Tab-separated table of C-alpha atoms and ligand atoms in Angstrom:
chain	number	residue	atom	x	y	z
A	75	MET	CA	3.852	-1.695	-43.373
A	76	GLN	CA	4.686	-2.380	-39.763
A	77	LEU	CA	2.572	-0.550	-37.193
A	78	LYS	CA	4.521	1.121	-34.412
A	79	LYS	CA	3.436	-0.295	-31.073
A	80	LEU	CA	1.551	2.382	-29.153
A	81	GLU	CA	3.324	3.126	-25.908
A	82	MET	CA	1.170	3.479	-22.833
A	83	LYS	CA	1.493	6.769	-21.016
A	84	ARG	CA	2.743	6.580	-17.461
A	85	ILE	CA	0.844	8.290	-14.635
A	86	VAL	CA	1.484	8.722	-10.936
A	87	ILE	CA	-1.533	8.659	-8.635
A	88	LYS	CA	-0.989	10.253	-5.224
A	89	VAL	CA	-3.565	9.699	-2.548
A	90	GLY	CA	-3.602	11.676	0.693
A	91	SER	CA	-3.979	10.449	4.242
A	92	HIS	CA	-7.308	12.144	4.696
A	93	VAL	CA	-8.804	10.090	1.863
A	94	LEU	CA	-7.319	6.833	3.143
A	95	THR	CA	-8.353	7.205	6.757
A	96	GLU	CA	-11.421	7.837	8.806
A	97	GLN	CA	-11.620	8.310	12.565
A	98	ASN	CA	-8.027	7.241	13.184
A	99	ARG	CA	-8.171	4.103	11.042
A	100	LEU	CA	-8.013	2.993	7.426
A	101	ALA	CA	-11.117	3.836	5.386
A	102	ARG	CA	-11.529	0.411	3.819
A	103	GLU	CA	-14.416	1.189	1.504
A	104	ARG	CA	-12.569	4.158	0.014
A	105	ILE	CA	-9.469	2.007	-0.450
A	106	THR	CA	-11.607	-0.606	-2.214
A	107	ASN	CA	-12.942	2.071	-4.600
A	108	LEU	CA	-9.442	3.406	-5.188
A	109	VAL	CA	-8.106	-0.059	-5.954
A	110	SER	CA	-10.843	-0.801	-8.475
A	111	PHE	CA	-10.088	2.577	-10.114
A	112	LEU	CA	-6.389	1.619	-10.303
A	113	ALA	CA	-7.341	-1.660	-11.964
A	114	ASP	CA	-9.319	0.275	-14.626
A	115	LEU	CA	-6.542	2.802	-15.107
A	116	ARG	CA	-4.027	0.050	-15.704
A	117	LYS	CA	-5.840	-0.910	-18.911
A	118	LYS	CA	-4.943	2.493	-20.348
A	119	TYR	CA	-1.869	3.664	-18.456
A	120	GLU	CA	1.252	2.482	-16.706
A	121	VAL	CA	0.375	3.208	-13.089
A	122	ILE	CA	2.492	4.150	-10.081
A	123	LEU	CA	0.758	4.808	-6.758
A	124	VAL	CA	2.159	7.137	-4.109
A	125	SER	CA	0.245	6.397	-0.938
A	126	SER	CA	0.198	8.144	2.403
A	127	GLY	CA	-1.607	6.523	5.317
A	128	ALA	CA	1.174	4.579	7.061
A	129	VAL	CA	0.924	6.616	10.263
A	130	ALA	CA	-2.870	6.333	10.385
A	131	ALA	CA	-2.694	2.609	9.650
A	132	GLY	CA	-0.114	2.138	12.402
A	133	TYR	CA	-1.983	4.250	14.914
A	134	SER	CA	-4.844	1.766	14.990
A	135	LYS	CA	-2.303	-0.774	16.321
A	136	LEU	CA	0.134	1.375	18.280
A	137	LYS	CA	-1.372	4.349	20.067
A	138	LEU	CA	1.472	6.717	20.887
A	139	ASP	CA	1.701	10.495	21.001
A	140	LYS	CA	2.035	11.458	17.317
A	141	SER	CA	3.550	14.844	18.069
A	142	ILE	CA	6.879	13.170	18.969
A	143	LEU	CA	9.018	12.353	15.913
A	144	GLY	CA	10.353	9.018	17.244
A	145	ASN	CA	6.817	7.879	18.048
A	146	ARG	CA	5.589	8.902	14.611
A	147	GLN	CA	8.380	6.939	12.969
A	148	ALA	CA	7.574	3.896	15.121
A	149	ILE	CA	3.885	4.146	14.250
A	150	ALA	CA	4.745	4.470	10.540
A	151	ALA	CA	6.983	1.387	10.787
A	152	VAL	CA	4.031	-0.603	12.141
A	153	GLY	CA	1.552	0.921	9.703
A	154	GLN	CA	3.494	0.617	6.445
A	155	PRO	CA	3.397	-3.219	6.160
A	156	TYR	CA	-0.195	-3.223	7.399
A	157	LEU	CA	-1.189	-0.680	4.726
A	158	MET	CA	0.646	-2.719	2.088
A	159	SER	CA	-1.136	-5.903	3.157
A	160	VAL	CA	-4.489	-4.160	2.639
A	161	TYR	CA	-3.453	-2.986	-0.848
A	162	ALA	CA	-2.015	-6.386	-1.749
A	163	LYS	CA	-5.204	-8.176	-0.755
A	164	LYS	CA	-7.523	-5.770	-2.541
A	165	LEU	CA	-5.432	-5.542	-5.732
A	166	GLY	CA	-5.042	-9.322	-5.650
A	167	VAL	CA	-8.776	-9.593	-6.341
A	168	PHE	CA	-8.004	-8.061	-9.766
A	169	GLY	CA	-5.014	-10.341	-10.248
A	170	ILE	CA	-2.637	-7.424	-9.732
A	171	VAL	CA	0.616	-7.801	-7.812
A	172	THR	CA	1.963	-4.834	-5.838
A	173	ALA	CA	5.427	-3.821	-4.739
A	174	GLN	CA	6.466	-1.588	-1.892
A	175	VAL	CA	9.042	1.038	-2.775
A	176	LEU	CA	10.207	3.294	0.049
A	177	LEU	CA	12.146	6.337	-1.055
A	178	ASN	CA	14.000	9.182	0.610
A	179	ALA	CA	14.559	12.683	-0.701
A	180	SER	CA	18.221	11.665	-1.136
A	181	ASP	CA	17.152	9.079	-3.738
A	182	PHE	CA	16.480	12.062	-6.007
A	183	ASP	CA	19.724	13.825	-5.103
A	184	SER	CA	22.152	11.858	-7.176
A	185	ARG	CA	21.710	10.799	-10.750
A	186	LYS	CA	22.989	7.327	-9.913
A	187	SER	CA	20.478	6.512	-7.173
A	188	THR	CA	17.593	8.033	-9.154
A	189	LYS	CA	18.573	5.872	-12.121
A	190	ASN	CA	18.724	2.752	-9.939
A	191	ALA	CA	15.308	3.448	-8.470
A	192	LYS	CA	13.892	4.119	-11.934
A	193	ASN	CA	15.306	0.852	-13.272
A	194	ALA	CA	13.516	-1.087	-10.538
A	195	ILE	CA	10.262	0.774	-11.208
A	196	ASP	CA	10.568	0.112	-14.955
A	197	VAL	CA	11.011	-3.628	-14.382
A	198	LEU	CA	8.026	-3.766	-12.019
A	199	ILE	CA	5.769	-1.894	-14.435
A	200	LYS	CA	6.902	-3.985	-17.383
A	201	LYS	CA	5.867	-7.057	-15.423
A	202	GLY	CA	2.423	-5.640	-14.686
A	203	VAL	CA	3.129	-4.876	-11.033
A	204	ILE	CA	1.794	-1.649	-9.467
A	205	PRO	CA	4.578	-0.030	-7.436
A	206	ILE	CA	3.304	1.633	-4.262
A	207	ILE	CA	5.663	4.336	-3.111
A	208	ASN	CA	5.917	6.118	0.217
A	209	GLU	CA	8.533	8.201	1.932
A	210	ASN	CA	10.686	6.064	4.216
A	211	ASP	CA	9.410	7.702	7.391
A	212	ALA	CA	11.120	5.376	9.840
A	213	THR	CA	14.697	6.288	9.012
A	214	ASP	CA	14.525	9.711	7.402
A	215	ILE	CA	16.618	12.449	8.890
A	216	SER	CA	14.987	15.825	8.971
A	217	GLU	CA	17.201	17.725	6.493
A	218	LEU	CA	16.587	15.142	3.829
A	219	VAL	CA	12.858	14.633	4.036
A	220	PHE	CA	10.264	15.879	1.621
A	221	GLY	CA	7.944	15.689	4.630
A	222	ASP	CA	4.889	15.428	2.430
A	223	ASN	CA	3.944	13.035	-0.318
A	224	ASP	CA	2.682	15.826	-2.594
A	225	GLN	CA	6.178	17.036	-3.384
A	226	MET	CA	7.633	13.550	-3.352
A	227	SER	CA	5.048	12.383	-5.877
A	228	ALA	CA	5.999	15.304	-8.153
A	229	HIS	CA	9.609	14.076	-8.075
A	230	VAL	CA	8.444	10.514	-8.695
A	231	ALA	CA	6.429	11.697	-11.711
A	232	HIS	CA	9.296	13.687	-13.180
A	233	PHE	CA	12.221	11.371	-12.514
A	234	PHE	CA	10.370	8.178	-13.354
A	235	ASP	CA	9.148	9.574	-16.666
A	236	ALA	CA	5.426	9.918	-16.049
A	237	HIS	CA	3.585	12.483	-18.145
A	238	MET	CA	1.073	13.311	-15.432
A	239	LEU	CA	0.708	13.445	-11.665
A	240	VAL	CA	-2.805	12.925	-10.318
A	241	ILE	CA	-3.421	14.137	-6.770
A	242	LEU	CA	-6.496	12.639	-5.149
A	243	SER	CA	-7.302	14.847	-2.208
A	244	ASP	CA	-9.939	15.595	0.388
A	245	ILE	CA	-10.813	18.630	-1.720
A	246	ASP	CA	-12.122	18.352	-5.284
A	247	GLY	CA	-9.785	20.905	-6.846
A	248	PHE	CA	-7.823	24.128	-6.420
A	249	TYR	CA	-10.011	27.135	-5.597
A	250	ASP	CA	-9.382	30.876	-5.804
A	251	LYS	CA	-9.566	30.840	-1.975
A	252	ASP	CA	-10.030	28.203	0.735
A	253	PRO	CA	-13.485	26.721	0.050
A	254	ARG	CA	-13.827	25.565	3.660
A	255	GLU	CA	-13.581	29.147	4.805
A	256	PHE	CA	-15.268	31.006	1.960
A	257	LYS	CA	-18.619	29.888	0.609
A	258	ASP	CA	-18.131	31.899	-2.611
A	259	ALA	CA	-14.781	30.248	-3.486
A	260	LYS	CA	-14.607	29.222	-7.141
A	261	MET	CA	-12.769	26.218	-8.526
A	262	ARG	CA	-9.994	26.978	-11.005
A	263	LYS	CA	-10.395	24.231	-13.591
A	264	ASN	CA	-7.345	25.136	-15.656
A	265	VAL	CA	-4.110	26.538	-14.272
A	266	SER	CA	-1.007	27.182	-16.385
A	267	GLU	CA	1.315	28.747	-13.821
A	268	ILE	CA	1.749	28.933	-10.051
A	269	LEU	CA	2.298	32.475	-8.804
A	270	ASP	CA	4.242	33.341	-5.653
A	271	LYS	CA	1.101	34.817	-4.120
A	272	ASP	CA	-0.628	31.422	-4.507
A	273	LEU	CA	2.078	29.879	-2.304
A	274	ASP	CA	1.864	32.626	0.268
A	275	VAL	CA	-0.967	31.149	2.348
A	276	PRO	CA	-0.773	29.401	5.718
A	277	CYS	CA	0.043	25.714	5.277
A	278	ILE	CA	-2.746	24.151	7.312
A	279	PRO	CA	-3.470	20.574	6.415
A	280	ASN	CA	-6.922	19.292	7.076
A	281	GLY	CA	-6.865	16.360	9.520
A	282	SER	CA	-4.508	15.136	12.218
A	283	PHE	CA	-2.669	12.692	9.918
A	284	ALA	CA	-2.311	15.148	7.050
A	285	THR	CA	1.017	16.807	6.425
A	286	GLY	CA	0.401	18.860	3.321
A	287	GLY	CA	-2.356	21.366	2.807
A	288	ILE	CA	-2.885	23.241	-0.434
A	289	VAL	CA	0.603	24.792	-0.422
A	290	THR	CA	2.447	21.499	-0.828
A	291	LYS	CA	0.096	20.612	-3.701
A	292	LEU	CA	0.869	23.913	-5.408
A	293	LYS	CA	4.601	23.408	-4.861
A	294	ALA	CA	4.206	20.000	-6.474
A	295	ALA	CA	2.325	21.642	-9.359
A	296	LYS	CA	5.070	24.247	-9.752
A	297	PHE	CA	7.733	21.550	-10.018
A	298	ILE	CA	5.591	19.586	-12.474
A	299	LEU	CA	4.966	22.641	-14.691
A	300	ALA	CA	8.637	23.651	-14.581
A	301	ASN	CA	9.409	20.209	-15.984
A	302	ASN	CA	6.759	20.544	-18.654
A	303	LYS	CA	4.489	17.843	-17.303
A	304	GLU	CA	0.856	17.914	-16.247
A	305	MET	CA	-0.951	17.572	-12.954
A	306	PHE	CA	-4.592	16.878	-12.231
A	307	MET	CA	-6.053	17.436	-8.778
A	308	ALA	CA	-9.441	15.990	-7.911
A	309	SER	CA	-11.468	14.453	-5.126
A	310	GLY	CA	-10.335	11.122	-3.706
A	311	PHE	CA	-13.625	10.694	-1.845
A	312	GLU	CA	-15.730	10.683	-4.963
A	313	LEU	CA	-13.727	9.377	-7.922
A	314	LEU	CA	-16.161	10.381	-10.682
A	315	ASP	CA	-14.201	13.472	-11.824
A	316	ALA	CA	-10.876	11.622	-11.881
A	317	LYS	CA	-12.436	8.680	-13.749
A	318	SER	CA	-14.066	10.925	-16.298
A	319	PHE	CA	-10.864	12.888	-16.912
A	320	LEU	CA	-8.460	9.964	-17.059
A	321	LEU	CA	-10.590	7.241	-18.607
A	322	ASP	CA	-12.968	9.214	-20.882
A	323	GLY	CA	-10.982	12.391	-21.490
A	324	VAL	CA	-13.854	14.539	-20.179
A	325	HIS	CA	-12.972	17.320	-17.748
A	326	LEU	CA	-16.005	17.707	-15.477
A	327	LYS	CA	-14.456	19.078	-12.274
A	328	GLY	CA	-10.993	19.067	-10.748
A	329	THR	CA	-8.009	21.262	-11.596
A	330	HIS	CA	-5.827	20.571	-14.623
A	331	PHE	CA	-2.374	22.137	-14.294
A	332	LYS	CA	-0.762	22.428	-17.700
A	333	ARG	CA	1.627	24.972	-19.176
A	334	ASP	CA	0.499	27.413	-21.930
A	335	ARG	CA	-2.501	26.019	-23.636
B	65	ADP	P1	-4.639	15.636	1.564
B	65	ADP	O1	-4.825	14.940	2.889
B	65	ADP	O2	-5.540	15.139	0.499
B	65	ADP	O3	-3.209	15.684	1.111
B	65	ADP	P2	-4.845	18.316	2.791
B	65	ADP	O4	-5.930	18.239	3.803
B	65	ADP	O5	-3.442	18.273	3.237
B	65	ADP	O6	-5.121	17.183	1.694
B	65	ADP	O7	-5.035	19.676	1.919
B	65	ADP	C1	-6.237	20.029	1.277
B	65	ADP	C2	-6.956	21.147	2.084
B	65	ADP	O8	-6.402	22.424	1.738
B	65	ADP	C3	-8.423	21.290	1.724
B	65	ADP	O9	-9.239	20.440	2.471
B	65	ADP	C4	-8.729	22.770	2.027
B	65	ADP	O10	-9.330	22.948	3.296
B	65	ADP	C5	-7.374	23.439	2.077
B	65	ADP	N1	-7.276	24.600	1.161
B	65	ADP	C6	-6.770	25.824	1.500
B	65	ADP	N2	-6.807	26.677	0.463
B	65	ADP	C7	-7.345	25.991	-0.598
B	65	ADP	C8	-7.626	26.329	-1.969
B	65	ADP	N3	-7.350	27.539	-2.480
B	65	ADP	N4	-8.163	25.376	-2.779
B	65	ADP	C9	-8.404	24.123	-2.281
B	65	ADP	N5	-8.151	23.750	-0.997
B	65	ADP	C10	-7.625	24.651	-0.156
């Protein structure tokens, strides 16, 4: 009897700017830890990385006022290849090749362009390359931007056929209230639906390079759940919870968003 070849599950890892940067520059040690985690994950999963950090990476080379859109785009244009060179070097140590894929919200607007992008991703993954995706900050026009990589990564996960989106954040999970404000906040380990009241909180990202905040993560979770996929949100500073969940199947901490269990 012929054994059916087991297909590897595909996951999207999204890492936020706060995790990737420290005092206005790239946090190299954290990136090294992330990269070695990606190398481990690749033994079990097909891996796509959605990485923020272009603006922070660029700002160390081009110090302009970030509150002006044109400046931010210029800084991102400088930072994106620099960020990629750091990833390429660090993943190269594990013999892994990377590819830069810059997407716009409009890439998910038409079935044709989504299919083209997916074809390219499929080829890269089949060849063992880790695609690193970011929003194309330098040319995006405001009506068409996601504006945050949380929601873009949810689209990437859904349209590129991943079963799970993993958000590595500066916070180790989703709490019943903001843990930085309330000492008695409790982590919600399992969430099966996103309620409107959950989204009705001020969207205040933590850090001057951050664009998201908890709301964009919950919007991403809502999209993921509506499409019957899963999301896991955990700390990107300390990767123990994400490693345990994804590599050993043990849910220590972090929030697992999954419909009706
Ligand atoms: P990243 O840079 O990883 O994308 P952000 O800083 O944009 O992350 O968003 C995460 C922040 O959202 C946390 O640091 C926390 O202060 C804030 N936050 C507000 N409400 C909550 C909540 N209910 N659970 C978790 N974090 C929350």
